[in-house]
PDB file of C-alpha atoms and ligand atoms in Angstrom:
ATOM      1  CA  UNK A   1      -9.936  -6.314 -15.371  1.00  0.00           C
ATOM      2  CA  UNK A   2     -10.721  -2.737 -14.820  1.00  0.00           C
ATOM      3  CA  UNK A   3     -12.475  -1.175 -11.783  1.00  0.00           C
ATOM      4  CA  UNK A   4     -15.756  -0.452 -12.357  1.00  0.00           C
ATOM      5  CA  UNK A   5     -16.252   3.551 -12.664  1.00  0.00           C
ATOM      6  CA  UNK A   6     -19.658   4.059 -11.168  1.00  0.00           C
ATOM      7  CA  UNK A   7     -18.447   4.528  -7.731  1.00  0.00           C
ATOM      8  CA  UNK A   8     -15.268   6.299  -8.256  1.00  0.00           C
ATOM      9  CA  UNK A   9     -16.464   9.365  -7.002  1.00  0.00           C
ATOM     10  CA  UNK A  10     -13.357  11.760  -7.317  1.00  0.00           C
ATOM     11  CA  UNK A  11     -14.780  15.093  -5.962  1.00  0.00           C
ATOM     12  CA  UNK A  12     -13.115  16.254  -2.568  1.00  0.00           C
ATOM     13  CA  UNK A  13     -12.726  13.003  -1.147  1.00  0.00           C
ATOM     14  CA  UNK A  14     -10.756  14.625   1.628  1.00  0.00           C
ATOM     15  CA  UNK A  15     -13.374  17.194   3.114  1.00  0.00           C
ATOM     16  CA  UNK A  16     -15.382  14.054   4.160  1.00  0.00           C
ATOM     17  CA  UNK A  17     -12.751  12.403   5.933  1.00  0.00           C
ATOM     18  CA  UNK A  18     -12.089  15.536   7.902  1.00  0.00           C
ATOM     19  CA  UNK A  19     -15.008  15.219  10.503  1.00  0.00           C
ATOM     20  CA  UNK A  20     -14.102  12.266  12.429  1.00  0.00           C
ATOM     21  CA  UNK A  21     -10.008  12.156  12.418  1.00  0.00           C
ATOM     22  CA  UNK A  22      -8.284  12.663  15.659  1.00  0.00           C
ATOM     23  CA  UNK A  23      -7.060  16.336  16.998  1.00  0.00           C
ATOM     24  CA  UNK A  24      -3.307  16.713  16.875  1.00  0.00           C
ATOM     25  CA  UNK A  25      -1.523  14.918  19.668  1.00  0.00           C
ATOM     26  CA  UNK A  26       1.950  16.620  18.819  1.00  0.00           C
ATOM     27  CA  UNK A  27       1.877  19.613  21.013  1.00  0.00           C
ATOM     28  CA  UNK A  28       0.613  17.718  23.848  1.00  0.00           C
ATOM     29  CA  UNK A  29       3.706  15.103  23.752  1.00  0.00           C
ATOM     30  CA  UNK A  30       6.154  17.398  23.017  1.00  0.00           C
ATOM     31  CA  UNK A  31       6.685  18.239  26.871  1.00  0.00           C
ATOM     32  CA  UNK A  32       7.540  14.697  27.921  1.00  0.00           C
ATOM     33  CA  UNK A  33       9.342  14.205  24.347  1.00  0.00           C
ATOM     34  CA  UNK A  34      13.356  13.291  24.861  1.00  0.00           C
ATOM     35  CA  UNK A  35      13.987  12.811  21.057  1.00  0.00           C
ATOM     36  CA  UNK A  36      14.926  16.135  18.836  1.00  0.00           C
ATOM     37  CA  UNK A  37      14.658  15.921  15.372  1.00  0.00           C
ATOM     38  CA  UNK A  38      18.324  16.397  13.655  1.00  0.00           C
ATOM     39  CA  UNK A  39      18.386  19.902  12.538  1.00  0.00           C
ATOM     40  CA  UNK A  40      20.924  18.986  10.096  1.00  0.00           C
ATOM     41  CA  UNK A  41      20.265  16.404   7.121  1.00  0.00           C
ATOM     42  CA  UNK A  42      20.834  13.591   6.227  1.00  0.00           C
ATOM     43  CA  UNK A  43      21.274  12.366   9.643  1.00  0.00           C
ATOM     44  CA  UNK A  44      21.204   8.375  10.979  1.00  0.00           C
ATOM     45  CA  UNK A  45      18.762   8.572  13.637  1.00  0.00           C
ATOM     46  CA  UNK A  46      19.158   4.567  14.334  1.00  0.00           C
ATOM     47  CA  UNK A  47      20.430   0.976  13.272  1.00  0.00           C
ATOM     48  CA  UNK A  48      18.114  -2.455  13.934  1.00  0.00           C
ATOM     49  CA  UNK A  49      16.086  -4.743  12.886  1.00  0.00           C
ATOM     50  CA  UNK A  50      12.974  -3.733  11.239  1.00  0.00           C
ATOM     51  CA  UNK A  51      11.187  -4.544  13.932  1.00  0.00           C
ATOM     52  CA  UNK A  52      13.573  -1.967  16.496  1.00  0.00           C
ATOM     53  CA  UNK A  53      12.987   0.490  13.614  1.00  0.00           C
ATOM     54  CA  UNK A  54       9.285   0.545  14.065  1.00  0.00           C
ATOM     55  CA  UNK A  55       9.296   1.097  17.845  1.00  0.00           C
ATOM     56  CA  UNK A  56      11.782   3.833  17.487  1.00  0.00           C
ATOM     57  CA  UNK A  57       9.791   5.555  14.647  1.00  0.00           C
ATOM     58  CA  UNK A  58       6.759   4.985  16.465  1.00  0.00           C
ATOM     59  CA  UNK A  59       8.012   6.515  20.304  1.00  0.00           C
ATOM     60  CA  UNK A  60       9.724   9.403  19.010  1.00  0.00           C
ATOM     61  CA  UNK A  61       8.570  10.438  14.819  1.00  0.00           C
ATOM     62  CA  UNK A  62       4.869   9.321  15.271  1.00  0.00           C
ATOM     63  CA  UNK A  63       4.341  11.999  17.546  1.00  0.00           C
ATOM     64  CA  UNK A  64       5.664  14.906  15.434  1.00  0.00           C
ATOM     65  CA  UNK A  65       3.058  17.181  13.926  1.00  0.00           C
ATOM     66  CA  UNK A  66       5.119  17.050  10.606  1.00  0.00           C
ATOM     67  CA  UNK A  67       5.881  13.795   8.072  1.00  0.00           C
ATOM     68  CA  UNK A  68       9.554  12.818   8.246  1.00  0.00           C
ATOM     69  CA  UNK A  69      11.023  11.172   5.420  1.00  0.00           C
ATOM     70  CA  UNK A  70      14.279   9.152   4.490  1.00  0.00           C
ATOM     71  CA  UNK A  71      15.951   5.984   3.646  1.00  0.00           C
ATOM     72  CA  UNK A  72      16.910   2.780   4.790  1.00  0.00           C
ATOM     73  CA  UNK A  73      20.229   1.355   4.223  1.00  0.00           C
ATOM     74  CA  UNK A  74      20.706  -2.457   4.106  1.00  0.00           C
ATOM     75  CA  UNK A  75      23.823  -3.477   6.548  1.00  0.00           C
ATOM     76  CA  UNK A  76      24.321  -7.158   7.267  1.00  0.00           C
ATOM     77  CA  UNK A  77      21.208  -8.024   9.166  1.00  0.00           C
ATOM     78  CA  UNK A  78      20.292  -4.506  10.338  1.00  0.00           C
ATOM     79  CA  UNK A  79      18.514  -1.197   8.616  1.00  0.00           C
ATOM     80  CA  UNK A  80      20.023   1.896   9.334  1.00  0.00           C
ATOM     81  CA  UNK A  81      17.228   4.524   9.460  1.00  0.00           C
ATOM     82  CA  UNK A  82      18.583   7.567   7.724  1.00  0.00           C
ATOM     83  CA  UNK A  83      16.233  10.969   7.720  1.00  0.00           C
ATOM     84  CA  UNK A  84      16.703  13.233   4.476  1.00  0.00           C
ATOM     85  CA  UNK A  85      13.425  14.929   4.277  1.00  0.00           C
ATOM     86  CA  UNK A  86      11.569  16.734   7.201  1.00  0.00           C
ATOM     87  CA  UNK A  87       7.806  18.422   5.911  1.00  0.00           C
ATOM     88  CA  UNK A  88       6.299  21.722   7.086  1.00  0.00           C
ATOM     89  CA  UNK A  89       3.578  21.731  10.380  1.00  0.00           C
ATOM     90  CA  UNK A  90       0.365  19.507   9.711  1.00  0.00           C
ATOM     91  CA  UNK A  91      -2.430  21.968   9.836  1.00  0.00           C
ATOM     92  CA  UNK A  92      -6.204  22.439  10.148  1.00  0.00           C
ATOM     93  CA  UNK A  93      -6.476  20.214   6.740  1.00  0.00           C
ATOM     94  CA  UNK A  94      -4.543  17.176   7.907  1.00  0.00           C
ATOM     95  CA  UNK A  95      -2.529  16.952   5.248  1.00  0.00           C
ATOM     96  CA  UNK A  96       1.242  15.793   5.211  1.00  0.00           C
ATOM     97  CA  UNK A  97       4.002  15.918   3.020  1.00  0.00           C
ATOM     98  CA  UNK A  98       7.578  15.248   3.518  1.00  0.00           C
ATOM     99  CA  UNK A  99      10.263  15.399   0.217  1.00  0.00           C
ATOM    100  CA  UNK A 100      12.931  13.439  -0.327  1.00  0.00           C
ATOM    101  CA  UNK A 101      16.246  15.095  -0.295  1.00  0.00           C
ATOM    102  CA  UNK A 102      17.457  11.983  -2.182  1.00  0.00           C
ATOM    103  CA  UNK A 103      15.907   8.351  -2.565  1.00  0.00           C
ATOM    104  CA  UNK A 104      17.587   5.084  -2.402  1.00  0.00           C
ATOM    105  CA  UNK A 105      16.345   1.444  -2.935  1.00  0.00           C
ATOM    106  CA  UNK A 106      14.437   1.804   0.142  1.00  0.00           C
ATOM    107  CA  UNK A 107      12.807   4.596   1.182  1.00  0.00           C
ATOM    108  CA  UNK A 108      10.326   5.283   4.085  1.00  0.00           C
ATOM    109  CA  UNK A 109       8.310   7.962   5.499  1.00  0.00           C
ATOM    110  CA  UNK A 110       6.333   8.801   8.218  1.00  0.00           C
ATOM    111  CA  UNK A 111       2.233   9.152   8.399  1.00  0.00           C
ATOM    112  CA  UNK A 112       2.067  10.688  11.980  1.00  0.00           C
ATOM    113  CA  UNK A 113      -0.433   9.910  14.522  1.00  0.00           C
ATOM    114  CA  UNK A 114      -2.014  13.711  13.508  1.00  0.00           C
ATOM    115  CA  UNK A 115      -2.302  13.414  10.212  1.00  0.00           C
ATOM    116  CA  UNK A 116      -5.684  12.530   8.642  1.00  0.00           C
ATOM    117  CA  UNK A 117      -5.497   9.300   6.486  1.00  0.00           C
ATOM    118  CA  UNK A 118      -2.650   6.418   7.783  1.00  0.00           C
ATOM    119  CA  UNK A 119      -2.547   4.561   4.600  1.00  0.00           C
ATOM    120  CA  UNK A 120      -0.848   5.626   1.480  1.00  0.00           C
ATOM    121  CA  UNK A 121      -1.987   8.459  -0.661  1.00  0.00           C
ATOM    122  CA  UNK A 122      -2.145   8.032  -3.966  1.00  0.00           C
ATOM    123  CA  UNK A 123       1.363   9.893  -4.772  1.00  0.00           C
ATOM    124  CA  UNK A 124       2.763   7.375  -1.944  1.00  0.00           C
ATOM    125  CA  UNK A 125       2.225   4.729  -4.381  1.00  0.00           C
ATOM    126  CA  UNK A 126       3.038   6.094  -7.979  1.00  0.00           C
ATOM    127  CA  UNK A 127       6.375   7.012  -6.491  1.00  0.00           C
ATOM    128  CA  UNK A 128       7.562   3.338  -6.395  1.00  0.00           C
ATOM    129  CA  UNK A 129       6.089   2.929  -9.313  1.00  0.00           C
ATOM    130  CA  UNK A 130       7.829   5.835 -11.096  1.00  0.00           C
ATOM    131  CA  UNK A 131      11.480   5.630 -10.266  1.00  0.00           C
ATOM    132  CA  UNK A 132      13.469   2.952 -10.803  1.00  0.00           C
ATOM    133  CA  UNK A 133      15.808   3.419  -7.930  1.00  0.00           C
ATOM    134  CA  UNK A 134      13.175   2.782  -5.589  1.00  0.00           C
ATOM    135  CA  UNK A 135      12.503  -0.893  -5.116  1.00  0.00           C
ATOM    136  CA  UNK A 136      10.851  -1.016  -1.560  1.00  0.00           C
ATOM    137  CA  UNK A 137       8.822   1.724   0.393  1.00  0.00           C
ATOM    138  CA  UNK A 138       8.006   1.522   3.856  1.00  0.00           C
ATOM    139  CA  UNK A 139       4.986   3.957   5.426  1.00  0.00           C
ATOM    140  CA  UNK A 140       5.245   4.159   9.345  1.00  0.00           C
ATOM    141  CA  UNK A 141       1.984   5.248  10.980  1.00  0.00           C
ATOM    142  CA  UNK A 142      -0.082   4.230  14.289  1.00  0.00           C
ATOM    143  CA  UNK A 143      -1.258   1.155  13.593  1.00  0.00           C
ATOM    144  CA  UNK A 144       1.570  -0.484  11.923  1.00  0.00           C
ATOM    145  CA  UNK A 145       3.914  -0.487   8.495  1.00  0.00           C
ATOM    146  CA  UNK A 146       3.113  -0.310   4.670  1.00  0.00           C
ATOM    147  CA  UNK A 147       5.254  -1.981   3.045  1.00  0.00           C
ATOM    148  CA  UNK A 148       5.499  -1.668  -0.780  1.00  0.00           C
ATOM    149  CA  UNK A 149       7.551  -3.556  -3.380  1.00  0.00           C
ATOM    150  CA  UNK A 150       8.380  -2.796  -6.879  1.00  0.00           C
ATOM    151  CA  UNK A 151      11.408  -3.248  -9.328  1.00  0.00           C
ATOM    152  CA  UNK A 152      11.065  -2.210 -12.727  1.00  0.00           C
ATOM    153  CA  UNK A 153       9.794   1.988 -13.831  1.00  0.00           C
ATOM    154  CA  UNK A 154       6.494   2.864 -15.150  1.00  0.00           C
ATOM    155  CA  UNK A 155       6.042   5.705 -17.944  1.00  0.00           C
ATOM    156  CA  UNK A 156       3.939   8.590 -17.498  1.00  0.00           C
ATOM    157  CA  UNK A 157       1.927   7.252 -20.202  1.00  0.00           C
ATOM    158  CA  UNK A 158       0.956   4.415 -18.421  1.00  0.00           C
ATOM    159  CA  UNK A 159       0.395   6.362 -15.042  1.00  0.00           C
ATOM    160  CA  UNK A 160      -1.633   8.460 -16.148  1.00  0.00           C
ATOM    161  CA  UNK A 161      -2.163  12.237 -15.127  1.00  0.00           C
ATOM    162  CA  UNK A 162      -2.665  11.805 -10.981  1.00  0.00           C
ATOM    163  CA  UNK A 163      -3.970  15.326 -10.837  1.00  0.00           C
ATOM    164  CA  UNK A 164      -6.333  14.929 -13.699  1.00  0.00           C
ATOM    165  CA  UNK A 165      -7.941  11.323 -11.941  1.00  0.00           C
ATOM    166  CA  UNK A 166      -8.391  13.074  -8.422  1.00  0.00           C
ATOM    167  CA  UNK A 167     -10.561  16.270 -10.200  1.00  0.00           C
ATOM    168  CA  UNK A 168     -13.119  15.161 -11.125  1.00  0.00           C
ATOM    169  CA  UNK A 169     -14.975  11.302 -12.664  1.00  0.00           C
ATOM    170  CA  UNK A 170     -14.896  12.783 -16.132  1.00  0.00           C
ATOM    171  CA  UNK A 171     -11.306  13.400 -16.257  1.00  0.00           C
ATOM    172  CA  UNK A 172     -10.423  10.179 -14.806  1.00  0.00           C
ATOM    173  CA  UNK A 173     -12.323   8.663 -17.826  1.00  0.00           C
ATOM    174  CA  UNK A 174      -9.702   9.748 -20.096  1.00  0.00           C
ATOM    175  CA  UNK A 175      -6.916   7.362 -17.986  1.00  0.00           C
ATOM    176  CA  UNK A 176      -9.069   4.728 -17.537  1.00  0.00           C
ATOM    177  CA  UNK A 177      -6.476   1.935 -18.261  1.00  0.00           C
ATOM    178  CA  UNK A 178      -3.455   3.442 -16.406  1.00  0.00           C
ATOM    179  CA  UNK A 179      -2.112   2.781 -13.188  1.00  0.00           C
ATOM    180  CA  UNK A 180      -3.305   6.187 -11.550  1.00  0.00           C
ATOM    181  CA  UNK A 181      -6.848   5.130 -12.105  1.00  0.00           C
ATOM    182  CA  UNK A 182      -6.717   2.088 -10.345  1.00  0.00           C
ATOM    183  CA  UNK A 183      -4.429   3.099  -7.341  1.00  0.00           C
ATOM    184  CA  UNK A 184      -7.166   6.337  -7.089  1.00  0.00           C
ATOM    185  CA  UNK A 185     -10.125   3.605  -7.260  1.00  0.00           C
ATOM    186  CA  UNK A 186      -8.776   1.389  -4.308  1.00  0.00           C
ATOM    187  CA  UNK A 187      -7.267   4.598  -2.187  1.00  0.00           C
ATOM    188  CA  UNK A 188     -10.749   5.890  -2.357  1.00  0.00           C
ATOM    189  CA  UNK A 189     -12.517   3.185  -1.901  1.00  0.00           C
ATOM    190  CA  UNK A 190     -10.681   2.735   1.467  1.00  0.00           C
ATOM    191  CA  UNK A 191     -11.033   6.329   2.321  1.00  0.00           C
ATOM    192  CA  UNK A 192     -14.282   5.268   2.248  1.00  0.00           C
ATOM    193  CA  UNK A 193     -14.549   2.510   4.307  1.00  0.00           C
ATOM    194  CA  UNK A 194     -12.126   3.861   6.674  1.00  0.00           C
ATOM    195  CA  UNK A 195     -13.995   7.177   7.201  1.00  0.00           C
ATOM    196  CA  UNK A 196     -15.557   9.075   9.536  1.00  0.00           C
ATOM    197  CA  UNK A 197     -13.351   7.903  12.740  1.00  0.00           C
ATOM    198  CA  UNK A 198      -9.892   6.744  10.886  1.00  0.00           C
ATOM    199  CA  UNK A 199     -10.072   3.364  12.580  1.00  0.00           C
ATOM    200  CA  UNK A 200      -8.305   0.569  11.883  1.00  0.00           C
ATOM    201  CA  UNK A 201      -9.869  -1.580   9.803  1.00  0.00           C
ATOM    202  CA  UNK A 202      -8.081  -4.809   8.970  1.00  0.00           C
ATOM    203  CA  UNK A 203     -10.745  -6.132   6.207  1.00  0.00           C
ATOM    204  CA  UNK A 204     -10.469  -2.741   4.528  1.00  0.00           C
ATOM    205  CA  UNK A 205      -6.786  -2.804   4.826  1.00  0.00           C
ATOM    206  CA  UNK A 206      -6.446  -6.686   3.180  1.00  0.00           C
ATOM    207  CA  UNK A 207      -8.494  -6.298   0.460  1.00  0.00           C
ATOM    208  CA  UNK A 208      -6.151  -2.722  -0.382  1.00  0.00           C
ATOM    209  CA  UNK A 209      -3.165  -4.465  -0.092  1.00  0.00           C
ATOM    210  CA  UNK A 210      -4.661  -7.358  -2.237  1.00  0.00           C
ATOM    211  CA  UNK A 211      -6.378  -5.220  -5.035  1.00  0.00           C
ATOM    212  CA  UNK A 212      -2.949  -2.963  -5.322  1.00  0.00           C
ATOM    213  CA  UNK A 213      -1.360  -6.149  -5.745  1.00  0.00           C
ATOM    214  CA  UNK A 214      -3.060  -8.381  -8.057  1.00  0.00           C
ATOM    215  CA  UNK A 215      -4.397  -5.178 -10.415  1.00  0.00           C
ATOM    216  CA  UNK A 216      -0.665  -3.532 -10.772  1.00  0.00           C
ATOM    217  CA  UNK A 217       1.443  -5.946 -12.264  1.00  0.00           C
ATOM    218  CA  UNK A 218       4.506  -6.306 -10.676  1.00  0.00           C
ATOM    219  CA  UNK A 219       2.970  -4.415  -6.716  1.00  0.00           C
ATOM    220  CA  UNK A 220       3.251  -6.008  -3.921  1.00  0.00           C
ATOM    221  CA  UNK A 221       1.283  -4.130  -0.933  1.00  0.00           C
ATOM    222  CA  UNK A 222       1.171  -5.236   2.326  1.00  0.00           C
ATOM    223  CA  UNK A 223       0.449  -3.806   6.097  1.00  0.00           C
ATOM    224  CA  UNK A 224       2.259  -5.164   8.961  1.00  0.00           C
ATOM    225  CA  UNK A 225       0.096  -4.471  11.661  1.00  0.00           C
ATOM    226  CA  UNK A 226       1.233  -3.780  15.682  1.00  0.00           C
ATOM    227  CA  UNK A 227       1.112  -7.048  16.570  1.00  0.00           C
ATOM    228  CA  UNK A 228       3.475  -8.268  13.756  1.00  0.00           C
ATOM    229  CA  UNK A 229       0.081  -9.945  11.716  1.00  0.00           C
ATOM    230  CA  UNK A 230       0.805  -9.317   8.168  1.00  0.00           C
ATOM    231  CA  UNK A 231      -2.726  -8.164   5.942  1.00  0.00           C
ATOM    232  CA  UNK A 232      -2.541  -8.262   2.181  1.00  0.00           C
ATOM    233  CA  UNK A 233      -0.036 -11.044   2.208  1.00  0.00           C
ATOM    234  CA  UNK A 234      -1.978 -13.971   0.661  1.00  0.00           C
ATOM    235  CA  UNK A 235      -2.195 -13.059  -2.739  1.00  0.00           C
ATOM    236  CA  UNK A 236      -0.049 -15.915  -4.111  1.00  0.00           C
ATOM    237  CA  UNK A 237      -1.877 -18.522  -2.582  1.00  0.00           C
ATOM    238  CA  UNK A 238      -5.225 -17.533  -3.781  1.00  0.00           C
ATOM    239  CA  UNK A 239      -4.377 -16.358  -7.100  1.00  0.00           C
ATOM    240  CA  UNK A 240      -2.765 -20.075  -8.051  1.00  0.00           C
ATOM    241  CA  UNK A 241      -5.878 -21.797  -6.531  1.00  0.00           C
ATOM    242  CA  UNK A 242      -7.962 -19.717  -8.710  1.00  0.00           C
ATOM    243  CA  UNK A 243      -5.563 -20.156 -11.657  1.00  0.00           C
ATOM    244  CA  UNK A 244      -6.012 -24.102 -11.372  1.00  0.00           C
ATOM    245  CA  UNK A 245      -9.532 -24.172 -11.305  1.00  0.00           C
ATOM    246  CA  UNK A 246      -9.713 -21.525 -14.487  1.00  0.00           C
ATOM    247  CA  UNK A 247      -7.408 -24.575 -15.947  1.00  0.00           C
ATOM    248  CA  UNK A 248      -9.076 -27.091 -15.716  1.00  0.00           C
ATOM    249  CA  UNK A 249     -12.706 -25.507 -16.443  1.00  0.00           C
ATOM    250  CA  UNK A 250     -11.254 -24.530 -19.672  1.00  0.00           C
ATOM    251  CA  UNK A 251      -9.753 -28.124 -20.536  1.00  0.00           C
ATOM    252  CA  UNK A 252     -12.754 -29.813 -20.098  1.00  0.00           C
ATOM    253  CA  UNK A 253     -16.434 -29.718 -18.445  1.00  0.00           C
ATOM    254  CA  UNK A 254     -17.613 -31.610 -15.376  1.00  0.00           C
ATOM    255  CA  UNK A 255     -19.360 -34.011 -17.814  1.00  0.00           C
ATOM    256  CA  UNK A 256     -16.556 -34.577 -19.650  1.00  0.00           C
ATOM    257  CA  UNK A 257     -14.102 -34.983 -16.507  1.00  0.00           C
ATOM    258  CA  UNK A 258     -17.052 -37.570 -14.612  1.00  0.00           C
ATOM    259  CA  UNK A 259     -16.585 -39.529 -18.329  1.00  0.00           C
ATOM    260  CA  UNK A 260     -13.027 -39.635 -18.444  1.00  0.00           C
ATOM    261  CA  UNK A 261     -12.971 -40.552 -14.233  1.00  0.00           C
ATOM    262  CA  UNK A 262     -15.518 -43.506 -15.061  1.00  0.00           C
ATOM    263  CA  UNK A 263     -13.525 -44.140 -18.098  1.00  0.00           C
ATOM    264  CA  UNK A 264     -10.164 -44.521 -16.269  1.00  0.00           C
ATOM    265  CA  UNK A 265     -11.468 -46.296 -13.496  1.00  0.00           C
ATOM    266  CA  UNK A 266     -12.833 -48.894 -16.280  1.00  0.00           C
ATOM    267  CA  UNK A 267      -9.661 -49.172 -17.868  1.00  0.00           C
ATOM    268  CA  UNK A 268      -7.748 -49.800 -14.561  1.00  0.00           C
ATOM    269  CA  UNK A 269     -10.401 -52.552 -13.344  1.00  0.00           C
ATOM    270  CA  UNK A 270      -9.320 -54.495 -17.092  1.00  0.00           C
ATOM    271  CA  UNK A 271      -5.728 -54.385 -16.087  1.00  0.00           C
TER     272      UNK A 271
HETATM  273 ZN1   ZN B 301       2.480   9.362   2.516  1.00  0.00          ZN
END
């Protein structure tokens, strides 16, 4: 069940995804930009479906040079989009963060067009994992949304030291079995595949979405992509199909199960 180590290569995956990411396209919208940022917080920027949400998030936070960060509050059929958390410029290294001022059941942030990796960093996903009072996390970034589910709290114990995994292969080794390993594994293997150029890449993305899910009990990962086509989303399907046939291999071999057909059909020819 565990990733195989050999290619976990942990050292500075991030200087190699530098080369081929996109300049910033924040300063260049901000002339034509209508939408200010709240300077006071927590502010409701919007209320829609999730779907109205997107488009908003995408016209007028996508184009920020900074993360934004918040909540999303569950009324009748509509989300109100509440911002709590605002982060600092994105510079040279293409790095964003954005903290929470408080979190909720759902909580949501951005990954702007200007910032160097769209998909979830590692911390993105032991978050859900860690508090209980998250149950769904959304990730908003150019090509579509992450969506993340989880209900239930995982100990430190079992997620393992994040900073130790991402320094270097023989520190990971000591975490092996814990949930920081894997996500680390899988983020870096699709830094890898997604790197140089940050394109989107929809195999990359599926088999993510489907490793996060079926190798962390209790994950669900998927990526909603700009046309509304869901990656990562047939992991149910697949696993019970597999399942079946691990059954039924078990119970008995082909020889037997040709003996038993020939056996039946036998029997109902007497009757
Ligand atoms: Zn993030």
């Amino acid at each position: 069940m565990e990733p195989e180590v050999e290619s976990l290569t942990v050292d500075e995956p991030e200087s190699k995804a530098v080369a081929g990411t996109e300049s910033k396209a924040g300063s260049e919208a901000v002339a034509s930009k209508v939408f200010k940022l709240p300077t006071e917080l927590p502010s409701e920027l919007m209320s829609g479906s999730l779907n109205e949400i997107f488009k908003f998030v995408k016209t007028n936070l996508l184009i920020e040079n900074k993360e934004c960060c918040g909540i999303l509050t569950k009324v009748s059929n509509n989300f109100k989009l509440i911002l709590n958390g605002i982060g600092d410029e994105i510079d040279a290294s293409g790095d964003g963060v954005c903290s929470h001022s408080s979190y909720a059941n759902i909580i949501w942030h951005t990954h702007p067009d200007s910032v160097k990796r769209y998909y979830p960093s590692i911390e993105d996903v032991v978050k859900i994992l860690k508090h209980s009072e998250i149950t769904e996390s959304y990730i908003f970034c150019k090509y579509g949304v992450w969506n993340m589910t989880y209900t239930g709290q995982q100990t430190n114990e079992k997620i393992g030291n994040i900073e130790a995994i991402k320094t270097s292969q023989a520190q990971a080794n000591l975490y092996k079995s814990t949930s920081g390993y894997i996500i680390n594994y899988y983020n870096f293997k699709l830094d890898k595949a997604v790197a140089p150029g940050n394109i989107y890449d929809s195999a990359a993305i599926t088999t993510y979405c489907d490793k996060l899910s079926q190798k962390i009990s209790g994950l669900k990962m998927t990526f909603t992509d700009l046309e509304g086509i869901v990656l990562g989303s047939k992991k149910k399907r697949s696993k019970k199909k597999r399942s079946k046939k691990k059954r039924s291999k078990k119970k008995r071999s082909k020889k037997k199960r040709s003996k038993k057909k020939r056996s039946k059909k036998k029997r109902s020819k007497k009757k």
